[in-house]
Amino acid sequence: MLVHLQGPWTPLLGRLTLQQIPFHVPILVVTFIVVAILAAMVLAATTYFGKWGYLWREWLTTVDHKKIGVMYILLGLVMLLRGFADALMIRTQQAMAVGPGSPGEMGAVHGYLTPFHLGQIFTAHGLIMVVFAATPLLVGLMNIIVPLQIGARDMAYPYLNALGLWLTTAGAALVMMSLFVGNFAHGGWYGFVPYFELPYSPGVGVDYWMWTFQLSAIGTSLGSINLIATIVKMRAPGMTWMRMPMFTWASLSTNLIALTSFPVLMVALALLGLDRYVGTHFYTAGMGGNLMLYNDLFWVWGHPEVYFLILPAFGIMSEIIPTFSEKTLFGYVTMVIASFAIGGVSWGVWLHHFFTMAAAPSVNSFYSVTTMLVGIPTGVKVFNWVFTMYRGRVRYELPMLWALLALFLLLVGGMTGMMNAFASNDYMWHNGLFVVAHFHMMVLVIAASIFGAVEYWFPKVFGFKLEQKWGKWFFWFMIIGTGWTFVPMFFLGFAGMTRRLDYIPYTQWSPYLHIMLVGMVFYVVAVLFFVAHLYVSLRDRVKNRVGADAWGTGRSLEWMTHSPVPAYNYAFIPHVNVLDEWAWRKENGLTELHPGDYEGIHMPKNTGVPLFLGMLFMGLGFALIWRIWWLALLCVALIVALIIIRSFDRDTDMTIPAHTVEQVESGARDETSVAMPTAGVRGGTVIAHSILQSGTSGISGSTTSTSPSLAPMDR
Amino acid sequence: MVLPPALLTLGGCSNNGLYLLKPEGLISHTFYHYFILDVVIMLLIIVPTTLLTIWAMWRYRKGGKGSYDPAWSHSNAIEAIVWGIPLVTVGVLSYLSVKAIYDVNPYNPGVIAKAQKVDGGDSVEVDVIATDWRWLFIYPQQHIASVNQLVVPVGTPVKFRLTSTSVVNDFLIPQLVGMIDVMPGMRTKQALVADKAGTYIGFSADYSGAGLSWMHFQTKAVSAAQFAQWVKSTQQSPQHLSYAGFNRFAKPYIAVGGDQQTFGKVQPGLFDYVIGEVMHGKVWRTPMAMTENMVNYMQKQRAEQKAGDY
Amino acid sequence: MTEHMQDPLNHPEVQLANGRAYLASFIISMLLMTVGLWLAVTHITTPLGTVLMISFLAGVAVIIQGYFILHMDISHAQVWHTVAMVLFLPLFVVTIGLTAWMFHGLYQRTMIMPPAASSMAHMSPMSH
Amino acid sequence: MSASAAQKVDPAHATLWARHYAGHDMIGTRTFGFWLYMLTDAMVYAALFATLGVLSHVVNLAGGPSSSAFINPVYAYGQTITLFLSVLIYGYSMVALKNGNRGGVIGGMFVAMLLGVVYLVISGIDIGNMFAHGIFPQVSGFLSIFFTIIIYHALHIIVGVVWMLVMMIQVAREGFSANVVYRLINLRLFWHFQAVIWVFVFAFVYLQGIVA
């Protein structure tokens, strides 16, 4: 052993003992039972309906960017729910534990959670929401949409794409595992040193946190390389830079941020790991370490990461608002410049996360000013969206409602952000609830955009629209919940209340905490409406079938191919002539999608290797967390072996024969009815718009073990 | 969206605990001044933008009265305005922000330096040591120390040197002064002037572990005469603090009951000594049993540690 | 994923291999590193001067290698490689430069090794 | 912009489909992605050098030895020679690839790999000597980052050596298929990049370490 560990260690099981399973925490026991029942039901259902083969062939081994994207989004939604459950517990605990007289339940001093347990919850809440909910949701959307928008048949590296998904999933699985085996970190999602060093966090919690974070960082970096290479190298002929849709631009700038910043996070975490595992002195207070170095490295990543999350949200808004304003985006060039300006400035603002470190006033001034600079391109974007609606015909369908909600939240978030950037303000409420409320406004901008994007692109991926009624209930309850929860939080910020308290010493704060609880109730109801929304949409899917241009006023390339999108995306690669190519084609009546004979299409073959690698990485993470050295070595050896063996595999591609393409395409075309939308498209009609006559798909590809079916998604 | 703020204003007009909006010290007054300026300038932008958005949404709704021109997507004049307005705003705010940073700069706050130039006069020095999870205030000029209670004279600049034994804390008294990191093995500075006598809350704002929520202290701003009186009575206290005693004192301890106490005599140079020890690798580690079962630990600890002599 | 049917050896990134450039890069960088070593070992100038000289030599060596062996140029095959690198360069500078600036100030303001600390280490506990 | 631009394109004569589109350049795409990865690795080094910059204050020695007290530049210089030579030989191997010379590629790579092993041996001796004198990463903050940088670089060399071994087999088995060729180019990027990084390590860790 290189470092002094508290507690037992054995060569076979490392630090793992039976006591690490929290039988004594009733909340966790109940959670475990619920999760176990749900898992058993899913497994039983899969077996009962004989779907294992389908699951394996079509999803687990897939390298199709759309299916990988869908799985990313599913992962994101599941983790979003988990993060929301954590939020509920934080809010209820704080509302219960006010004042010295507040009673303690279930072994807690105040409220019903011990400080140690609450610490794990808020840490998990932050980490999950940032890297296992928002990131997978956005990465999933980019995965699905970007290749479609640039007229590509796939991503640059389909295999790497799958690997990124399974690494992220491995990280998420470890977070979930920490619920039932051992414990999670208990000091905040971004970690504190020296608090996260061994003397102050002696358990395995920090190790869980560190390795899950590291896995998701690797996964996201791989994804960003993939998306950048896809955009740079795989655009369809004629798709010049200045003809790229805004979402693609946003994806490019956001992935540049990820590509450049994630390595620094890996270093920040790896050095902490060395401190904890080897006993080095990077971040220790004594022995020549520097504890502020961790904050520095972490936020060198952390601040760009914030824009990594917000830029795709801006991209989504820039797609939805023109579509439902039935009008071109205002100031396209400006929007592109603004996206890159935000990305660029994001690299020079990180010290504002530790303004209170006692840096020289000149340093704080520099970072205060650079932080404010972000307000300029962001302000420009807001104005450009407003001027997109100006002289338009705005339709208030669900995606548009979400985009506008995001716009209003951005106004609040932007204003409070400028207040935070003002360093003398930050001295007063740094680490306080004002900051928390501010960044929740911003992540709600992201969340609203994501919900908008899901509504907007869902028909493209699955071939039917989500219904509107329950979706609107969901929307309005989210708004009420947001106001009711976060307005009091801003007030608590003015009260000077700080983050991460599990006991509230000052009874004056309790009214605000109780009002916030009401907001949480609205959120809970909103979640129920969301479930109803999904259920009703799935039930009525036949009724809500759509054709290629689901909203009738789509502008960019993705609306040109069938909904749902075939495995090869485009039977013929389009040649792009203008920005908003599809809108231009519709204006000029050029909507025929069948210009001649079909050709065979070369596609990558499915492979199980990324899934196995993900599992091995999860095993490696688990072994390192519990310091089971033999298992860690075994996993590393297997990972290296698997990568090398895969590199010898020559049979990685296949060709979809022309007749199969024809079969798929004519199937989709047969479903096209003559119903023409008049939805605001000037001149011309939309031939590709279709209404499906029956629930059965005309598309059915071969489903042999080696080649995936060509039906894009299961109907 | 409207209801919650309305409830809030109805809820607690008298004593609503919004400490940041009731500054009682020179530094916090300065913050408040710039804060109001900042908010007003931002509202000048945000409110018209919000109204413009709502107007565009209403006017150009489908079936509304707005004229429809889908080809319109560029205007140099509008571009100039949309870049110009944020640019000017950010310029003005940046200027104010830099000015504010120098005014409340913890190491040598412009406003206190200016006030001292006018009034002259002494200042009170306080050495702050944050342990897990208590605040120790040492008055090096008076050779006394106080735990979880800070007593300062009104109208006199108080100058702090701060360090921590184990992990990073943030020193904050919302109504008097903003945050400064309190870091082990490092020394930071802070300064404040209290304008009005009273008792103000103060606490650690950075997460430092299980006892954080109880790591708060009272700040009593008293008249100069009362301060001298307090110093005198504290110097009578039979409890003394040596380094060896401090070593025991700094062990993880959750001050559930506020747990104030005073020391009539403190070993000189204790503050520097603690920094040196930490730099040489001294740690007061947190026992695993404590993080995982805090309630038992707290009970045991309170039985053991009956405000003993250090 | 349609592939070029042509011979992969005709790919421009294969064809840009250049034996003479590699040799030149080897000789020049060896020379620069040797000079750097000589400067460091002989202490011929002030420490600061030596540090600056070594940094300069390293900079030249990196540019030489970047051009000759990494083929950083604006030819059609390499232009995106070069663009990517140019995008990264300011970030390296920002990461290292701003960090150094911040921490230089921080050390001055917080890392005061107390002069009394070492002498107090063996002080006996105060009696009372 | 779009609408006005749209009117400029004559729909009657516009090309709508990229018939017989040959697809993207597979080798170029692969090497571009790998180059992006190499740049992220460079960013890792940037973060490590930033750490070195922070942990080079006298406080960070924590009473342990300063770098001038223990660095023996002979080893580092030996590593410089072997690594640069290995890179040169790998370059010649790439010239052989250009000429389609399978034996030349394998032979060159074999020599480059051997030189990589020599580099590792020298590095091992150097680090072993330091350990023997009680100079460990655990001694001080400065030594932590010092060892982290040089060991991280050595890990890259190990990866490169293994990769070369794999590629020699693949060239022998498959010849110059598109897959093998793009991997050879990626390995060239990887290996040559190690030389560039070594310039920084040699200059800023070793040489400046002697001066400081």
mmCIF file of N, CA and C in Angstrom, chain A residues 6 107 115-116 186 192 194-195 199-200 286-287 292 326-328 331 334 356 368 376 380 383 389-392 394 396 419 425 427-428 430-431 483-484 491 494-496 502-503 506 508-509 512 515, chain B residues 1 3 8 16-20 31 35 38 57 60 62 67-70 72-73 79 82-83 87 97 166 170 174 179 181 183 201 203 205-207 209 213-214 278-279 284-286 288 291 294-295:
data_model
loop_
_atom_site.group_PDB
_atom_site.id
_atom_site.type_symbol
_atom_site.label_atom_id
_atom_site.label_comp_id
_atom_site.label_asym_id
_atom_site.label_seq_id
_atom_site.Cartn_x
_atom_site.Cartn_y
_atom_site.Cartn_z
ATOM 1 N N GLN A 6 -7.654 4.299 5.960
ATOM 2 C CA GLN A 6 -8.428 3.930 7.143
ATOM 3 C C GLN A 6 -9.310 2.755 6.756
ATOM 4 N N GLY A 107 -32.282 8.905 12.302
ATOM 5 C CA GLY A 107 -30.876 8.983 12.669
ATOM 6 C C GLY A 107 -30.197 10.275 12.287
ATOM 7 N N PRO A 115 -25.673 14.666 7.564
ATOM 8 C CA PRO A 115 -24.835 15.508 6.712
ATOM 9 C C PRO A 115 -24.057 14.681 5.685
ATOM 10 N N PHE A 116 -23.604 13.530 6.104
ATOM 11 C CA PHE A 116 -22.837 12.671 5.200
ATOM 12 C C PHE A 116 -23.699 12.216 4.026
ATOM 13 N N HIS A 186 -18.880 13.359 -0.986
ATOM 14 C CA HIS A 186 -19.841 14.136 -0.222
ATOM 15 C C HIS A 186 -19.390 15.575 -0.067
ATOM 16 N N PHE A 192 -13.499 19.559 -3.782
ATOM 17 C CA PHE A 192 -12.703 20.539 -3.073
ATOM 18 C C PHE A 192 -11.404 19.879 -2.687
ATOM 19 N N PRO A 194 -8.156 20.771 -0.041
ATOM 20 C CA PRO A 194 -7.745 19.406 0.276
ATOM 21 C C PRO A 194 -8.877 18.537 0.839
ATOM 22 N N TYR A 195 -10.115 19.029 0.807
ATOM 23 C CA TYR A 195 -11.186 18.222 1.398
ATOM 24 C C TYR A 195 -11.302 16.852 0.741
ATOM 25 N N PRO A 199 -6.908 12.341 3.901
ATOM 26 C CA PRO A 199 -7.114 12.576 5.335
ATOM 27 C C PRO A 199 -8.513 13.087 5.669
ATOM 28 N N TYR A 200 -9.165 13.782 4.741
ATOM 29 C CA TYR A 200 -10.464 14.391 5.049
ATOM 30 C C TYR A 200 -11.616 13.643 4.387
ATOM 31 N N GLY A 286 0.257 21.037 2.809
ATOM 32 C CA GLY A 286 1.659 21.046 3.171
ATOM 33 C C GLY A 286 2.511 20.313 2.155
ATOM 34 N N MET A 287 3.778 20.168 2.454
ATOM 35 C CA MET A 287 4.709 19.379 1.649
ATOM 36 C C MET A 287 4.819 19.897 0.210
ATOM 37 N N MET A 292 -4.854 25.522 -4.393
ATOM 38 C CA MET A 292 -5.605 26.317 -5.358
ATOM 39 C C MET A 292 -5.345 25.849 -6.788
ATOM 40 N N GLU A 326 -41.405 30.845 -39.611
ATOM 41 C CA GLU A 326 -41.565 30.677 -41.057
ATOM 42 C C GLU A 326 -40.717 31.697 -41.796
ATOM 43 N N LYS A 327 -39.494 31.785 -41.356
ATOM 44 C CA LYS A 327 -38.662 32.876 -41.856
ATOM 45 C C LYS A 327 -37.200 32.512 -41.627
ATOM 46 N N THR A 328 -36.332 33.108 -42.450
ATOM 47 C CA THR A 328 -34.897 32.863 -42.291
ATOM 48 C C THR A 328 -34.401 33.431 -40.962
ATOM 49 N N GLY A 331 -29.563 37.592 -39.292
ATOM 50 C CA GLY A 331 -28.147 37.791 -38.981
ATOM 51 C C GLY A 331 -27.354 36.507 -38.838
ATOM 52 N N THR A 334 -23.630 36.961 -38.185
ATOM 53 C CA THR A 334 -23.433 37.446 -36.822
ATOM 54 C C THR A 334 -23.573 36.320 -35.805
ATOM 55 N N THR A 356 -12.780 34.700 -4.747
ATOM 56 C CA THR A 356 -12.478 34.962 -3.342
ATOM 57 C C THR A 356 -11.160 34.345 -2.903
ATOM 58 N N SER A 368 -12.995 39.700 -14.222
ATOM 59 C CA SER A 368 -14.332 40.288 -14.164
ATOM 60 C C SER A 368 -14.706 40.852 -15.534
ATOM 61 N N ILE A 376 -21.678 40.182 -24.437
ATOM 62 C CA ILE A 376 -21.885 40.850 -25.732
ATOM 63 C C ILE A 376 -22.423 39.880 -26.788
ATOM 64 N N VAL A 380 -26.217 39.689 -28.430
ATOM 65 C CA VAL A 380 -26.452 39.716 -29.873
ATOM 66 C C VAL A 380 -27.360 38.568 -30.284
ATOM 67 N N PHE A 383 -31.003 39.273 -29.385
ATOM 68 C CA PHE A 383 -31.607 40.231 -30.317
ATOM 69 C C PHE A 383 -31.880 39.577 -31.667
ATOM 70 N N MET A 389 -38.155 36.643 -35.329
ATOM 71 C CA MET A 389 -39.619 36.609 -35.228
ATOM 72 C C MET A 389 -40.221 37.832 -35.907
ATOM 73 N N TYR A 390 -39.511 38.945 -35.836
ATOM 74 C CA TYR A 390 -39.960 40.198 -36.452
ATOM 75 C C TYR A 390 -40.196 39.967 -37.943
ATOM 76 N N ARG A 391 -41.355 40.355 -38.432
ATOM 77 C CA ARG A 391 -41.780 40.152 -39.817
ATOM 78 C C ARG A 391 -41.917 38.675 -40.171
ATOM 79 N N GLY A 392 -42.115 37.865 -39.155
ATOM 80 C CA GLY A 392 -42.367 36.451 -39.431
ATOM 81 C C GLY A 392 -43.835 36.129 -39.211
ATOM 82 N N VAL A 394 -45.334 33.740 -36.537
ATOM 83 C CA VAL A 394 -44.903 32.867 -35.447
ATOM 84 C C VAL A 394 -46.006 31.882 -35.078
ATOM 85 N N TYR A 396 -47.163 28.985 -32.457
ATOM 86 C CA TYR A 396 -46.800 28.558 -31.113
ATOM 87 C C TYR A 396 -47.054 27.080 -30.927
ATOM 88 N N MET A 419 -24.501 40.119 -13.023
ATOM 89 C CA MET A 419 -24.346 40.535 -11.624
ATOM 90 C C MET A 419 -23.250 39.731 -10.939
ATOM 91 N N ASN A 425 -19.812 42.129 -6.180
ATOM 92 C CA ASN A 425 -21.023 41.378 -5.843
ATOM 93 C C ASN A 425 -20.668 39.951 -5.477
ATOM 94 N N TYR A 427 -18.048 38.694 -4.245
ATOM 95 C CA TYR A 427 -17.470 38.543 -2.904
ATOM 96 C C TYR A 427 -18.566 38.303 -1.872
ATOM 97 N N MET A 428 -19.709 38.927 -2.085
ATOM 98 C CA MET A 428 -20.770 38.825 -1.086
ATOM 99 C C MET A 428 -21.535 37.503 -1.177
ATOM 100 N N HIS A 430 -20.668 34.701 -3.361
ATOM 101 C CA HIS A 430 -19.964 33.556 -3.908
ATOM 102 C C HIS A 430 -20.283 32.333 -3.034
ATOM 103 N N ASN A 431 -20.395 31.159 -3.642
ATOM 104 C CA ASN A 431 -20.780 29.965 -2.877
ATOM 105 C C ASN A 431 -22.138 30.112 -2.220
ATOM 106 N N GLY A 483 -40.554 29.139 -11.629
ATOM 107 C CA GLY A 483 -40.735 30.413 -10.941
ATOM 108 C C GLY A 483 -40.825 30.216 -9.440
ATOM 109 N N TRP A 484 -41.607 29.229 -9.066
ATOM 110 C CA TRP A 484 -41.888 29.017 -7.652
ATOM 111 C C TRP A 484 -40.664 28.515 -6.901
ATOM 112 N N PHE A 491 -33.956 35.175 -3.599
ATOM 113 C CA PHE A 491 -34.104 35.925 -2.343
ATOM 114 C C PHE A 491 -33.193 35.348 -1.264
ATOM 115 N N PHE A 494 -29.929 36.756 -1.548
ATOM 116 C CA PHE A 494 -29.782 38.062 -0.907
ATOM 117 C C PHE A 494 -29.728 37.924 0.609
ATOM 118 N N ALA A 495 -30.262 36.816 1.109
ATOM 119 C CA ALA A 495 -30.185 36.585 2.545
ATOM 120 C C ALA A 495 -28.786 36.136 2.954
ATOM 121 N N GLY A 496 -27.942 35.863 1.979
ATOM 122 C CA GLY A 496 -26.587 35.421 2.297
ATOM 123 C C GLY A 496 -26.501 33.930 2.543
ATOM 124 N N ASP A 502 -26.885 21.388 5.384
ATOM 125 C CA ASP A 502 -27.882 20.360 5.651
ATOM 126 C C ASP A 502 -28.708 20.746 6.872
ATOM 127 N N TYR A 503 -28.300 21.828 7.516
ATOM 128 C CA TYR A 503 -29.049 22.338 8.654
ATOM 129 C C TYR A 503 -29.043 23.853 8.504
ATOM 130 N N TYR A 506 -30.765 29.696 10.653
ATOM 131 C CA TYR A 506 -31.523 30.940 10.797
ATOM 132 C C TYR A 506 -32.966 30.751 10.378
ATOM 133 N N GLN A 508 -35.266 32.819 9.992
ATOM 134 C CA GLN A 508 -35.818 33.803 9.053
ATOM 135 C C GLN A 508 -35.865 33.271 7.629
ATOM 136 N N TRP A 509 -35.036 32.303 7.349
ATOM 137 C CA TRP A 509 -34.963 31.814 5.972
ATOM 138 C C TRP A 509 -36.045 30.782 5.674
ATOM 139 N N TYR A 512 -38.872 31.089 2.772
ATOM 140 C CA TYR A 512 -38.404 30.908 1.392
ATOM 141 C C TYR A 512 -38.242 29.424 1.080
ATOM 142 N N ILE A 515 -41.606 27.907 0.515
ATOM 143 C CA ILE A 515 -42.196 28.265 -0.783
ATOM 144 C C ILE A 515 -41.555 27.424 -1.890
ATOM 145 N N MET B 1 -45.575 32.547 -12.006
ATOM 146 C CA MET B 1 -44.307 33.289 -11.926
ATOM 147 C C MET B 1 -44.459 34.507 -11.024
ATOM 148 N N LEU B 3 -46.747 34.874 -8.550
ATOM 149 C CA LEU B 3 -47.219 34.599 -7.202
ATOM 150 C C LEU B 3 -46.109 34.524 -6.152
ATOM 151 N N LEU B 8 -43.656 36.489 -1.082
ATOM 152 C CA LEU B 8 -42.461 36.808 -0.318
ATOM 153 C C LEU B 8 -42.562 38.179 0.314
ATOM 154 N N ASN B 16 -36.996 39.807 7.386
ATOM 155 C CA ASN B 16 -36.996 38.751 6.395
ATOM 156 C C ASN B 16 -35.622 38.131 6.186
ATOM 157 N N GLY B 17 -34.658 38.519 6.988
ATOM 158 C CA GLY B 17 -33.362 37.843 6.900
ATOM 159 C C GLY B 17 -32.576 38.115 5.639
ATOM 160 N N LEU B 18 -32.955 39.143 4.862
ATOM 161 C CA LEU B 18 -32.202 39.432 3.632
ATOM 162 C C LEU B 18 -30.980 40.292 3.989
ATOM 163 N N TYR B 19 -29.986 39.614 4.564
ATOM 164 C CA TYR B 19 -28.876 40.339 5.184
ATOM 165 C C TYR B 19 -28.095 41.205 4.200
ATOM 166 N N LEU B 20 -27.957 40.714 2.966
ATOM 167 C CA LEU B 20 -27.125 41.471 2.024
ATOM 168 C C LEU B 20 -27.754 42.814 1.690
ATOM 169 N N PHE B 31 -20.305 47.606 -1.365
ATOM 170 C CA PHE B 31 -20.880 46.565 -2.226
ATOM 171 C C PHE B 31 -22.288 46.957 -2.638
ATOM 172 N N PHE B 35 -23.830 47.391 -6.278
ATOM 173 C CA PHE B 35 -24.852 46.393 -6.599
ATOM 174 C C PHE B 35 -26.090 47.070 -7.194
ATOM 175 N N ASP B 38 -25.318 48.394 -10.649
ATOM 176 C CA ASP B 38 -25.245 47.272 -11.588
ATOM 177 C C ASP B 38 -26.651 46.823 -11.986
ATOM 178 N N MET B 57 -43.440 38.731 -30.322
ATOM 179 C CA MET B 57 -44.202 37.484 -30.245
ATOM 180 C C MET B 57 -45.678 37.727 -30.522
ATOM 181 N N TYR B 60 -46.239 39.482 -34.387
ATOM 182 C CA TYR B 60 -45.959 38.649 -35.553
ATOM 183 C C TYR B 60 -46.423 37.216 -35.369
ATOM 184 N N LYS B 62 -48.825 34.066 -35.916
ATOM 185 C CA LYS B 62 -49.527 33.668 -37.142
ATOM 186 C C LYS B 62 -50.977 34.121 -37.048
ATOM 187 N N SER B 67 -46.780 42.347 -40.709
ATOM 188 C CA SER B 67 -46.549 42.026 -42.123
ATOM 189 C C SER B 67 -45.530 40.894 -42.204
ATOM 190 N N TYR B 68 -45.675 40.061 -43.220
ATOM 191 C CA TYR B 68 -44.845 38.858 -43.317
ATOM 192 C C TYR B 68 -43.830 39.059 -44.428
ATOM 193 N N ASP B 69 -42.561 38.965 -44.075
ATOM 194 C CA ASP B 69 -41.519 39.139 -45.090
ATOM 195 C C ASP B 69 -40.411 38.125 -44.835
ATOM 196 N N PRO B 70 -40.584 36.898 -45.341
ATOM 197 C CA PRO B 70 -39.644 35.832 -44.994
ATOM 198 C C PRO B 70 -38.247 36.052 -45.550
ATOM 199 N N TRP B 72 -36.599 38.793 -45.374
ATOM 200 C CA TRP B 72 -35.879 39.813 -44.600
ATOM 201 C C TRP B 72 -35.029 39.137 -43.517
ATOM 202 N N SER B 73 -33.730 39.247 -43.655
ATOM 203 C CA SER B 73 -32.906 38.589 -42.645
ATOM 204 C C SER B 73 -31.634 39.365 -42.358
ATOM 205 N N GLU B 79 -27.918 45.392 -36.962
ATOM 206 C CA GLU B 79 -26.693 44.708 -36.515
ATOM 207 C C GLU B 79 -25.840 45.650 -35.672
ATOM 208 N N VAL B 82 -27.502 45.984 -32.295
ATOM 209 C CA VAL B 82 -27.458 44.818 -31.404
ATOM 210 C C VAL B 82 -26.047 44.513 -30.923
ATOM 211 N N TRP B 83 -25.044 44.905 -31.676
ATOM 212 C CA TRP B 83 -23.687 44.767 -31.135
ATOM 213 C C TRP B 83 -23.355 45.954 -30.246
ATOM 214 N N LEU B 87 -22.177 46.165 -26.130
ATOM 215 C CA LEU B 87 -20.791 46.630 -26.030
ATOM 216 C C LEU B 87 -20.689 47.805 -25.064
ATOM 217 N N SER B 97 -16.997 47.793 -12.329
ATOM 218 C CA SER B 97 -16.557 46.585 -11.637
ATOM 219 C C SER B 97 -15.121 46.722 -11.161
ATOM 220 N N SER B 166 -7.124 22.708 8.293
ATOM 221 C CA SER B 166 -7.283 21.473 7.532
ATOM 222 C C SER B 166 -7.760 21.729 6.112
ATOM 223 N N ASP B 170 -14.535 29.701 3.856
ATOM 224 C CA ASP B 170 -14.718 31.083 3.417
ATOM 225 C C ASP B 170 -15.233 31.876 4.596
ATOM 226 N N PRO B 174 -22.282 38.553 6.365
ATOM 227 C CA PRO B 174 -23.052 39.170 5.274
ATOM 228 C C PRO B 174 -23.305 40.665 5.449
ATOM 229 N N MET B 179 -16.716 37.655 1.234
ATOM 230 C CA MET B 179 -15.964 36.431 1.512
ATOM 231 C C MET B 179 -14.494 36.561 1.175
ATOM 232 N N ASP B 181 -11.262 33.520 1.042
ATOM 233 C CA ASP B 181 -10.919 32.127 1.297
ATOM 234 C C ASP B 181 -9.994 32.024 2.496
ATOM 235 N N MET B 183 -7.432 29.448 3.875
ATOM 236 C CA MET B 183 -6.808 28.257 3.325
ATOM 237 C C MET B 183 -5.705 27.734 4.239
ATOM 238 N N ILE B 201 -24.558 37.894 12.077
ATOM 239 C CA ILE B 201 -24.167 36.503 11.892
ATOM 240 C C ILE B 201 -22.945 36.426 10.979
ATOM 241 N N PHE B 203 -20.371 33.218 9.048
ATOM 242 C CA PHE B 203 -20.208 31.766 8.909
ATOM 243 C C PHE B 203 -19.203 31.421 7.821
ATOM 244 N N ALA B 205 -18.500 29.893 4.259
ATOM 245 C CA ALA B 205 -19.310 29.788 3.054
ATOM 246 C C ALA B 205 -18.810 28.701 2.117
ATOM 247 N N ASP B 206 -17.701 28.076 2.443
ATOM 248 C CA ASP B 206 -17.187 27.068 1.532
ATOM 249 C C ASP B 206 -17.364 25.709 2.183
ATOM 250 N N TYR B 207 -17.714 24.713 1.385
ATOM 251 C CA TYR B 207 -17.990 23.415 1.991
ATOM 252 C C TYR B 207 -16.738 22.842 2.623
ATOM 253 N N GLY B 209 -17.054 20.076 5.049
ATOM 254 C CA GLY B 209 -17.292 18.783 5.659
ATOM 255 C C GLY B 209 -18.548 18.762 6.508
ATOM 256 N N SER B 213 -22.472 23.118 8.633
ATOM 257 C CA SER B 213 -23.709 23.843 8.928
ATOM 258 C C SER B 213 -23.694 24.473 10.307
ATOM 259 N N TRP B 214 -22.879 23.928 11.204
ATOM 260 C CA TRP B 214 -22.819 24.455 12.573
ATOM 261 C C TRP B 214 -21.635 25.401 12.751
ATOM 262 N N VAL B 278 1.346 23.391 9.217
ATOM 263 C CA VAL B 278 0.563 22.845 8.108
ATOM 264 C C VAL B 278 1.432 22.749 6.865
ATOM 265 N N MET B 279 2.268 23.773 6.660
ATOM 266 C CA MET B 279 3.149 23.716 5.489
ATOM 267 C C MET B 279 4.113 22.546 5.574
ATOM 268 N N TRP B 284 -4.901 17.331 10.481
ATOM 269 C CA TRP B 284 -5.814 16.853 11.517
ATOM 270 C C TRP B 284 -6.856 16.036 10.784
ATOM 271 N N ARG B 285 -6.589 14.732 10.621
ATOM 272 C CA ARG B 285 -7.431 13.948 9.720
ATOM 273 C C ARG B 285 -8.822 13.695 10.306
ATOM 274 N N THR B 286 -9.766 13.524 9.398
ATOM 275 C CA THR B 286 -11.137 13.235 9.799
ATOM 276 C C THR B 286 -11.295 11.733 9.932
ATOM 277 N N MET B 288 -12.864 8.157 9.751
ATOM 278 C CA MET B 288 -13.901 7.642 8.867
ATOM 279 C C MET B 288 -15.211 7.471 9.629
ATOM 280 N N THR B 291 -17.429 10.675 9.608
ATOM 281 C CA THR B 291 -18.200 11.065 8.447
ATOM 282 C C THR B 291 -19.403 10.156 8.287
ATOM 283 N N MET B 294 -22.283 10.381 12.149
ATOM 284 C CA MET B 294 -21.966 11.610 12.834
ATOM 285 C C MET B 294 -22.668 11.754 14.180
ATOM 286 N N VAL B 295 -23.869 11.221 14.264
ATOM 287 C CA VAL B 295 -24.638 11.436 15.489
ATOM 288 C C VAL B 295 -23.934 10.811 16.684
#
